[in-house]
Every structure is written in structure tokens, then in C-alpha cells.
Amino acid sequence: MLSGLRQTWDLESIFPGGSESPELAAYMDTLDKDIAALKTRVAALQLPATMAVAQPWVDMIDDIQEFSRRFRQMGAFIGCLNSQNVKDQKAKLLAGRSGQMGAAFGSVQTLLDAKLLQIAAPVWAEMLQSEKLQPLAFNLQERRRRADAKMGPEKESLVGDLSVDGYHAWGTLYNTIVGRITVPVGGKPLSVGQAFNQMSSGDREVRKTVFTEWEKAWGEQAELIAASLNHLAGYRINLYKHRGWDSILGEPLDNNRMTAETLNTMWDVIEQNKGPVVQYLQRKAKLLNLPGLAWYDVDAPLTASTSKVSFDWAANFVLEQFGRFSPRMADFTKMAFEKSWVEAEDRPGKRPGAFCTGFPAAGESRVFMTFGGSMGNVSTLAHELGHAYHGSIMRELPPMAQGYAMNVAETASTFAEMIVADAAVKAAPTPEERLALLADKVERTVTMFMNIHSRFIFETGFYEQRKRGLVSVDRLNELMENAQKKAFHDSLTEYHPLFWASKLHFYSTGQPFYNFPYTFGYLFSTGIYARAMAEGPTFERKYADLLADTGRMNVEDLAAKHLGVDLRKPDFWQSAVDVALADINEFLKVTE
Ligand SMILES: [Zn+2]
């Protein structure tokens, strides 16, 4: 049993002295100098004609790994400083400097990449066999293949330059527009973030009023936002055309290292299993005394979970539950608590939200959150510790081989959260509490199966139309409402046509199709969880091996190797969906 746990993290063991740390300052100075020297070395590298003269290249790629470790160490520390105290001015300056240093490192990597591409295929193949590069073979080949699918360095460099104002700027403009929008509620102008929070109010009148104002506010800016969306999409379509890429989903699928077949199978299985989800929505409407749910009722609270627990209790609960699945994961977590890797104190001046960050040079992680004692906080704690465990499994790998895509990034965290959420439902002190916790789990399924699906349907439909020309506000509204009706099986009484305008994800230039990876990640973890429950403690080894490969395999190979399943076939997805449906059935039974 852990007791008397400290709720503030220990950063002193990384760099003593916080933002005033002389050790950190010296670390940054050295890194700065070393980057300059690295740039000179890269510029001087000659293309190797044979493997006999390729050694400097092999060494260079290996060295770059060490540089990324150092960069991440510095960036993580400064990120922690800024999160623990948003008023730390010195930390802000450090973040600015570290951003500049990161850009310098980025340009060295771009230079190296451009040169790497010119190495002749036979020499390249031999280089990949070398002891130092073999562990990076998947990632290096991926880089080369991705660059090869583009237009050639000269044109792509122009694309990169033009994209600043011609592409990313549309995303930035969107953010500017959103920042100016206010939603009048009760005579007060609320920001969109504030208004959004009001829409999960327990009072239906409040939700309905805010939603009406919400739609109106987005409607007033719809022309501008539609222009932003149209141009952003037009840019992408044109660029893909010039690169000879015929499918709009090609890039997002490749970013997530998955095939279209896998994606289609996943949506098909979900589609076939929506019946119980619709039943849940109907039951929820009854419980809320409504003839049916409107868009703004879907996330409305039924009954709030009210239990409060102490941080010590939460830590022991998480440890105990992890231990049932994996003693190794529990040991790791115990160590994390004992070494004060967790910042959970509820105090002013902290940044909102939660995250986990790794210090690769130190071989450690830190978890950040604000623990107020709710069961939701216990889940968050488990979630972030899941990330930390994932990090600990990958720690020995070269940084390049740790680069997992968005769709598997949440595997370990969701898995950890599921273990704890399931146990919390079982351990609930009252039937009301139990129902509230169960509903929390089901709501997540509703989001993944219905809401995210509607975004995917909208985006694929929108891109098809955009290929033929600009898409008007009215047409966008229509496409969105139709997508919502389709995804929700017509089960709602009112929809949110301007969702295309209010959802930030459609404007993310860094991640095209920022939707399906969420559902994939959720179901992938759920399927693993189903397997862990069936196999018991012997599964922990397989689980750790799977996590270790998340940054260096495509998802189909990852699942085949570690789970023995084919993601292009429905079976695995069905097993995952069944876990989610079990909660729904339980909910329907309890509320009969
Ligand atoms: Zn996460």
C-alpha cells in the first residue's frame, strides 16, 4: 500500500533549479553549439558510391538519434516548467529559445533527408543491413518511400515555402475567426470554449438556449469559414493531383500506416452493430423525459458521479487494477509514484488538461494533471500512466523507431483507462454511482461510433464535391446534416448542420482527416483489452512486445505478429465492438 504520496512532481533530478537552472542553461548552450557543428558535418557529406565509403552516413544517422534524445529531454523539461506554472516568465523565454533551436535541428534533418534520397538503391539496401541502421530499417525505408512518392526536392521545397501562406494560413485564419466569435448567453458574451461547456449542462433549457445561440453565432461567420475550408481542401486536392496521388485518403492512411481495406472493414463492423447504440440513445431520451434526443442532448449528464476519493486511494486503486493484468505494469507504476513522477496537485496557476512526457536522456517520464478527487480524475491518472508505461517499453529503442502514428498513440493509455474504468464500475458504492460510471463508458462508444463516423462521412463527401468546385455554405450544411443522420441512423430529433464550422479538426493542416484515427485507436485498444481478459496474466508479455513495435510496423503487420489477427477481416473488430456493446446491454438492463 502506498500512503502519504507527494502530489507534486520531482523535476530537480532532471535539471535542478527550475527555469533558473544553470545546468539547463549549460545543456542548451552545448546543444546549440553541437547543432551548428552537426550542420557543417551534414553539408560536407559526400554521396557514397559503394558501401565501402558509406560508413560516415551510417554514423551520421546514428548520431542524429542521439541529438533527438537531447532535444526531447530539453523540450520536455521546458514543457513541464510552463505547465506547472503558467506565470513563469523565464520558462516562456526558454520555450521560445528551444523552439528556435528545434527549427535549426529540423533544417539539418531536412538537408540530410534530401541527400539520403540520392543514395543509389543497392548501396542504400546494404546500409540498411548494417548493425546500426537495421533497427531503423522500417522507418528509414518509410521516409524514403514517402519522399519518393512526392515530386522531387526542387518542386517540394517550393511547395513547402508556398504552403506557409497558401495552406497552413487557412488553418490559422480559421483560428483567428473562431477567437473573435462570441456566443451570447444570459446577456453575457461567452467565448466558444465557454459556450461549449454550457452545452453539457444538466439543465435542458440551458443546453437548448446555448445551442440555438451557438448555431446562430457560427452561422454569422459561415461564409468566411467556408472559404477557409474550401481553399484548404482545394490546395490539398491540387497538390495531390500534381504528385499523382489519386485518393484523398492516401495521405491520411499512410500517415497512420494502415490500408483502406482495414479502414473500410472497421467502419463496416461498426455500421452493422449500431442497433444497440441507437437503443441506448432512445433509452437515454426516456430517462431524460424526452421524446428523442437532440444533438445537444447526446452528451447530457444523466446523473453525475459524485464520489470523492483521495489521491492515495486513487494511486492504490490504479496499482491494484493494473496488477491484475500485468504485474510488470503495476511495478512500473509503483516506481513512478514512489519517485514522484506525477504532478497532480490541485492548485491555481497550472495549465489545464493532462499529459505524459518523456525524458529520453534520463530514461524517465512525468505525468501532469490536476487531481480533484473525482472518478474521472482516477481514469485520467490511469490514462497518463498508460502512456508512461508505453514510453518505458520503448525507451531502449532509437528515437526514430519510437515514432508511432496517431491511431496507435493511444493504445496503452486507452487500455490502462479501460482496466480502471471497468473496475470502478464494479466497485461503485451505490447503484446511482454505478450507473453514472457505466454511462461515462457508453458515451465514449457513442462518440466513436456515431459522432466521429459522421465527421468521416462528411469529409469524404465534401472532398468529392470540392473536386468539382467550391462548395457553398448551404451545401456544406446539407452535407453535414446528412452525414449526421446517416451516422446516427436517423435517431436524433435535431442535428447540428454547422458542425463543419464549429469543429476545429476539419481545419488541422498537420493531420488531414483528423477523425478515423480516434475510432481506430479506441477499438484497437478495446480489442487488445478483450484479448487480455481472455488470456489472463500470460498476455502481459505479448502486450509489451506489441507496444514496443508500435513505432516501427504498419498496423496490419503489428496485429498479425502480436495478436495473430488480420485487421482487414471483421473478426478482430467484432471482438472489440462486443466489449463496447456489453456495457450498453448492461446499461439497458439496469435502466429497464
Ligand atoms: Zn492520451
PDB file of C-alpha atoms in Angstrom, residues 223-384:
ATOM      1  CA  GLU A 223     -19.166  32.497 -45.309  1.00  0.00           C
ATOM      2  CA  LEU A 224     -15.648  33.196 -44.068  1.00  0.00           C
ATOM      3  CA  ILE A 225     -15.216  29.772 -42.524  1.00  0.00           C
ATOM      4  CA  ALA A 226     -16.490  28.077 -45.682  1.00  0.00           C
ATOM      5  CA  ALA A 227     -13.895  29.999 -47.684  1.00  0.00           C
ATOM      6  CA  SER A 228     -11.205  28.755 -45.333  1.00  0.00           C
ATOM      7  CA  LEU A 229     -12.385  25.148 -45.642  1.00  0.00           C
ATOM      8  CA  ASN A 230     -12.774  25.321 -49.413  1.00  0.00           C
ATOM      9  CA  HIS A 231      -9.315  26.770 -50.009  1.00  0.00           C
ATOM     10  CA  LEU A 232      -7.649  24.422 -47.606  1.00  0.00           C
ATOM     11  CA  ALA A 233      -9.232  21.462 -49.377  1.00  0.00           C
ATOM     12  CA  GLY A 234      -8.588  22.947 -52.825  1.00  0.00           C
ATOM     13  CA  TYR A 235      -4.905  23.274 -52.013  1.00  0.00           C
ATOM     14  CA  ARG A 236      -4.724  19.663 -50.890  1.00  0.00           C
ATOM     15  CA  ILE A 237      -6.600  18.328 -53.917  1.00  0.00           C
ATOM     16  CA  ASN A 238      -4.351  20.242 -56.298  1.00  0.00           C
ATOM     17  CA  LEU A 239      -1.170  19.188 -54.589  1.00  0.00           C
ATOM     18  CA  TYR A 240      -2.240  15.543 -54.648  1.00  0.00           C
ATOM     19  CA  LYS A 241      -3.044  15.871 -58.342  1.00  0.00           C
ATOM     20  CA  HIS A 242       0.444  17.175 -59.087  1.00  0.00           C
ATOM     21  CA  ARG A 243       2.008  14.398 -57.064  1.00  0.00           C
ATOM     22  CA  GLY A 244      -0.087  11.862 -58.944  1.00  0.00           C
ATOM     23  CA  TRP A 245      -1.974  10.705 -55.845  1.00  0.00           C
ATOM     24  CA  ASP A 246      -5.471   9.719 -56.834  1.00  0.00           C
ATOM     25  CA  SER A 247      -7.142   9.058 -53.481  1.00  0.00           C
ATOM     26  CA  ILE A 248      -7.829  11.800 -50.973  1.00  0.00           C
ATOM     27  CA  LEU A 249      -7.448   9.187 -48.228  1.00  0.00           C
ATOM     28  CA  GLY A 250      -3.999   8.098 -49.406  1.00  0.00           C
ATOM     29  CA  GLU A 251      -2.023  10.505 -47.262  1.00  0.00           C
ATOM     30  CA  PRO A 252      -4.025  10.164 -44.032  1.00  0.00           C
ATOM     31  CA  LEU A 253      -3.960   6.373 -44.327  1.00  0.00           C
ATOM     32  CA  ASP A 254      -0.242   6.373 -44.970  1.00  0.00           C
ATOM     33  CA  ASN A 255       0.337   8.736 -42.029  1.00  0.00           C
ATOM     34  CA  ASN A 256      -1.427   6.150 -39.891  1.00  0.00           C
ATOM     35  CA  ARG A 257       0.357   3.227 -41.533  1.00  0.00           C
ATOM     36  CA  MET A 258      -2.846   1.448 -42.459  1.00  0.00           C
ATOM     37  CA  THR A 259      -4.704   0.303 -45.561  1.00  0.00           C
ATOM     38  CA  ALA A 260      -8.075   1.413 -46.922  1.00  0.00           C
ATOM     39  CA  GLU A 261      -9.249  -2.183 -46.588  1.00  0.00           C
ATOM     40  CA  THR A 262      -8.686  -2.108 -42.818  1.00  0.00           C
ATOM     41  CA  LEU A 263     -10.467   1.217 -42.515  1.00  0.00           C
ATOM     42  CA  ASN A 264     -13.468   0.027 -44.519  1.00  0.00           C
ATOM     43  CA  THR A 265     -13.735  -3.195 -42.545  1.00  0.00           C
ATOM     44  CA  MET A 266     -13.674  -1.262 -39.292  1.00  0.00           C
ATOM     45  CA  TRP A 267     -16.493   1.080 -40.355  1.00  0.00           C
ATOM     46  CA  ASP A 268     -18.498  -1.852 -41.777  1.00  0.00           C
ATOM     47  CA  VAL A 269     -18.363  -3.747 -38.498  1.00  0.00           C
ATOM     48  CA  ILE A 270     -19.359  -0.617 -36.574  1.00  0.00           C
ATOM     49  CA  GLU A 271     -22.198   0.043 -39.003  1.00  0.00           C
ATOM     50  CA  GLN A 272     -23.584  -3.460 -38.510  1.00  0.00           C
ATOM     51  CA  ASN A 273     -23.539  -3.053 -34.737  1.00  0.00           C
ATOM     52  CA  LYS A 274     -25.198   0.312 -34.335  1.00  0.00           C
ATOM     53  CA  GLY A 275     -28.570  -1.148 -33.321  1.00  0.00           C
ATOM     54  CA  PRO A 276     -27.764  -1.292 -29.594  1.00  0.00           C
ATOM     55  CA  VAL A 277     -26.203   2.183 -29.723  1.00  0.00           C
ATOM     56  CA  VAL A 278     -29.450   3.570 -31.121  1.00  0.00           C
ATOM     57  CA  GLN A 279     -31.332   1.698 -28.378  1.00  0.00           C
ATOM     58  CA  TYR A 280     -29.069   3.365 -25.839  1.00  0.00           C
ATOM     59  CA  LEU A 281     -29.880   6.802 -27.270  1.00  0.00           C
ATOM     60  CA  GLN A 282     -33.593   6.024 -27.105  1.00  0.00           C
ATOM     61  CA  ARG A 283     -33.291   4.834 -23.531  1.00  0.00           C
ATOM     62  CA  LYS A 284     -31.358   7.931 -22.587  1.00  0.00           C
ATOM     63  CA  ALA A 285     -34.136  10.063 -24.098  1.00  0.00           C
ATOM     64  CA  LYS A 286     -36.679   8.222 -21.907  1.00  0.00           C
ATOM     65  CA  LEU A 287     -34.557   8.718 -18.811  1.00  0.00           C
ATOM     66  CA  LEU A 288     -34.385  12.431 -19.607  1.00  0.00           C
ATOM     67  CA  ASN A 289     -38.177  12.502 -20.225  1.00  0.00           C
ATOM     68  CA  LEU A 290     -37.750  13.460 -23.859  1.00  0.00           C
ATOM     69  CA  PRO A 291     -39.433  12.038 -26.967  1.00  0.00           C
ATOM     70  CA  GLY A 292     -35.967  11.750 -28.524  1.00  0.00           C
ATOM     71  CA  LEU A 293     -32.502  13.207 -28.162  1.00  0.00           C
ATOM     72  CA  ALA A 294     -31.384  16.354 -29.944  1.00  0.00           C
ATOM     73  CA  TRP A 295     -27.722  16.816 -30.896  1.00  0.00           C
ATOM     74  CA  TYR A 296     -27.158  18.781 -27.694  1.00  0.00           C
ATOM     75  CA  ASP A 297     -28.677  16.045 -25.504  1.00  0.00           C
ATOM     76  CA  VAL A 298     -26.346  13.274 -26.630  1.00  0.00           C
ATOM     77  CA  ASP A 299     -23.648  14.201 -24.110  1.00  0.00           C
ATOM     78  CA  ALA A 300     -26.006  15.485 -21.422  1.00  0.00           C
ATOM     79  CA  PRO A 301     -25.277  14.078 -17.975  1.00  0.00           C
ATOM     80  CA  LEU A 302     -27.788  11.511 -16.680  1.00  0.00           C
ATOM     81  CA  THR A 303     -26.631  11.505 -13.122  1.00  0.00           C
ATOM     82  CA  ALA A 304     -23.297  12.820 -12.121  1.00  0.00           C
ATOM     83  CA  SER A 305     -20.818  10.627 -10.334  1.00  0.00           C
ATOM     84  CA  THR A 306     -20.342  12.318  -7.002  1.00  0.00           C
ATOM     85  CA  SER A 307     -17.898  10.178  -5.044  1.00  0.00           C
ATOM     86  CA  LYS A 308     -14.706  11.830  -3.996  1.00  0.00           C
ATOM     87  CA  VAL A 309     -11.561   9.858  -3.376  1.00  0.00           C
ATOM     88  CA  SER A 310      -8.116  10.769  -2.095  1.00  0.00           C
ATOM     89  CA  PHE A 311      -5.009  10.725  -4.241  1.00  0.00           C
ATOM     90  CA  ASP A 312      -3.554   7.874  -2.166  1.00  0.00           C
ATOM     91  CA  TRP A 313      -6.717   5.871  -2.713  1.00  0.00           C
ATOM     92  CA  ALA A 314      -6.577   6.557  -6.455  1.00  0.00           C
ATOM     93  CA  ALA A 315      -2.935   5.509  -6.684  1.00  0.00           C
ATOM     94  CA  ASN A 316      -3.574   2.242  -4.847  1.00  0.00           C
ATOM     95  CA  PHE A 317      -6.691   1.527  -6.887  1.00  0.00           C
ATOM     96  CA  VAL A 318      -4.809   2.039 -10.166  1.00  0.00           C
ATOM     97  CA  LEU A 319      -1.936  -0.135  -8.938  1.00  0.00           C
ATOM     98  CA  GLU A 320      -4.239  -2.924  -7.872  1.00  0.00           C
ATOM     99  CA  GLN A 321      -6.151  -2.956 -11.172  1.00  0.00           C
ATOM    100  CA  PHE A 322      -3.017  -2.794 -13.323  1.00  0.00           C
ATOM    101  CA  GLY A 323      -1.618  -5.669 -11.259  1.00  0.00           C
ATOM    102  CA  ARG A 324      -4.490  -7.940 -12.299  1.00  0.00           C
ATOM    103  CA  PHE A 325      -3.465  -7.643 -15.924  1.00  0.00           C
ATOM    104  CA  SER A 326       0.223  -7.109 -15.712  1.00  0.00           C
ATOM    105  CA  PRO A 327       2.472  -7.208 -12.646  1.00  0.00           C
ATOM    106  CA  ARG A 328       5.117  -5.580 -14.801  1.00  0.00           C
ATOM    107  CA  MET A 329       2.870  -2.604 -15.494  1.00  0.00           C
ATOM    108  CA  ALA A 330       1.997  -2.392 -11.780  1.00  0.00           C
ATOM    109  CA  ASP A 331       5.673  -2.465 -10.762  1.00  0.00           C
ATOM    110  CA  PHE A 332       6.446   0.289 -13.206  1.00  0.00           C
ATOM    111  CA  THR A 333       3.547   2.392 -11.910  1.00  0.00           C
ATOM    112  CA  LYS A 334       4.547   1.868  -8.274  1.00  0.00           C
ATOM    113  CA  MET A 335       8.017   3.100  -9.128  1.00  0.00           C
ATOM    114  CA  ALA A 336       6.534   6.148 -10.890  1.00  0.00           C
ATOM    115  CA  PHE A 337       4.567   7.081  -7.755  1.00  0.00           C
ATOM    116  CA  GLU A 338       7.459   6.449  -5.416  1.00  0.00           C
ATOM    117  CA  LYS A 339       9.866   8.509  -7.488  1.00  0.00           C
ATOM    118  CA  SER A 340       7.339  11.374  -7.742  1.00  0.00           C
ATOM    119  CA  TRP A 341       6.868  11.290 -11.489  1.00  0.00           C
ATOM    120  CA  VAL A 342       3.300  12.526 -11.109  1.00  0.00           C
ATOM    121  CA  GLU A 343       2.205  16.162 -10.788  1.00  0.00           C
ATOM    122  CA  ALA A 344      -1.398  16.039  -9.594  1.00  0.00           C
ATOM    123  CA  GLU A 345      -1.786  18.832  -7.046  1.00  0.00           C
ATOM    124  CA  ASP A 346      -4.968  20.892  -7.296  1.00  0.00           C
ATOM    125  CA  ARG A 347      -3.655  24.456  -7.153  1.00  0.00           C
ATOM    126  CA  PRO A 348      -4.029  27.668  -9.147  1.00  0.00           C
ATOM    127  CA  GLY A 349      -1.535  28.657 -11.835  1.00  0.00           C
ATOM    128  CA  LYS A 350      -1.320  25.242 -13.503  1.00  0.00           C
ATOM    129  CA  ARG A 351      -2.149  24.729 -17.149  1.00  0.00           C
ATOM    130  CA  PRO A 352      -5.433  22.848 -17.686  1.00  0.00           C
ATOM    131  CA  GLY A 353      -5.540  19.322 -19.103  1.00  0.00           C
ATOM    132  CA  ALA A 354      -3.303  16.319 -18.683  1.00  0.00           C
ATOM    133  CA  PHE A 355      -0.327  14.853 -20.479  1.00  0.00           C
ATOM    134  CA  CYS A 356       2.602  12.490 -20.191  1.00  0.00           C
ATOM    135  CA  THR A 357       6.050  13.464 -21.359  1.00  0.00           C
ATOM    136  CA  GLY A 358       9.283  11.519 -21.675  1.00  0.00           C
ATOM    137  CA  PHE A 359      12.868  12.419 -20.760  1.00  0.00           C
ATOM    138  CA  PRO A 360      14.755  10.098 -23.082  1.00  0.00           C
ATOM    139  CA  ALA A 361      18.246  11.037 -21.946  1.00  0.00           C
ATOM    140  CA  ALA A 362      17.278  10.306 -18.333  1.00  0.00           C
ATOM    141  CA  GLY A 363      15.135   7.289 -19.219  1.00  0.00           C
ATOM    142  CA  GLU A 364      12.210   8.714 -17.245  1.00  0.00           C
ATOM    143  CA  SER A 365       8.697  10.114 -17.743  1.00  0.00           C
ATOM    144  CA  ARG A 366       6.477  12.624 -15.982  1.00  0.00           C
ATOM    145  CA  VAL A 367       2.703  12.755 -15.794  1.00  0.00           C
ATOM    146  CA  PHE A 368       0.826  16.035 -15.466  1.00  0.00           C
ATOM    147  CA  MET A 369      -2.779  16.513 -14.341  1.00  0.00           C
ATOM    148  CA  THR A 370      -4.910  18.203 -11.692  1.00  0.00           C
ATOM    149  CA  PHE A 371      -6.459  15.745  -9.285  1.00  0.00           C
ATOM    150  CA  GLY A 372      -9.727  16.966  -7.793  1.00  0.00           C
ATOM    151  CA  GLY A 373     -10.851  13.605  -6.420  1.00  0.00           C
ATOM    152  CA  SER A 374     -13.474  12.559  -8.993  1.00  0.00           C
ATOM    153  CA  MET A 375     -13.588   9.117 -10.589  1.00  0.00           C
ATOM    154  CA  GLY A 376     -12.963  10.886 -13.897  1.00  0.00           C
ATOM    155  CA  ASN A 377      -9.656  12.069 -12.439  1.00  0.00           C
ATOM    156  CA  VAL A 378      -8.800   8.489 -11.499  1.00  0.00           C
ATOM    157  CA  SER A 379      -9.340   7.494 -15.147  1.00  0.00           C
ATOM    158  CA  THR A 380      -7.146  10.357 -16.323  1.00  0.00           C
ATOM    159  CA  LEU A 381      -4.429   9.267 -13.925  1.00  0.00           C
ATOM    160  CA  ALA A 382      -4.599   5.722 -15.315  1.00  0.00           C
ATOM    161  CA  HIS A 383      -4.645   7.064 -18.884  1.00  0.00           C
ATOM    162  CA  GLU A 384      -1.480   9.111 -18.472  1.00  0.00           C
TER     163      GLU A 384
END
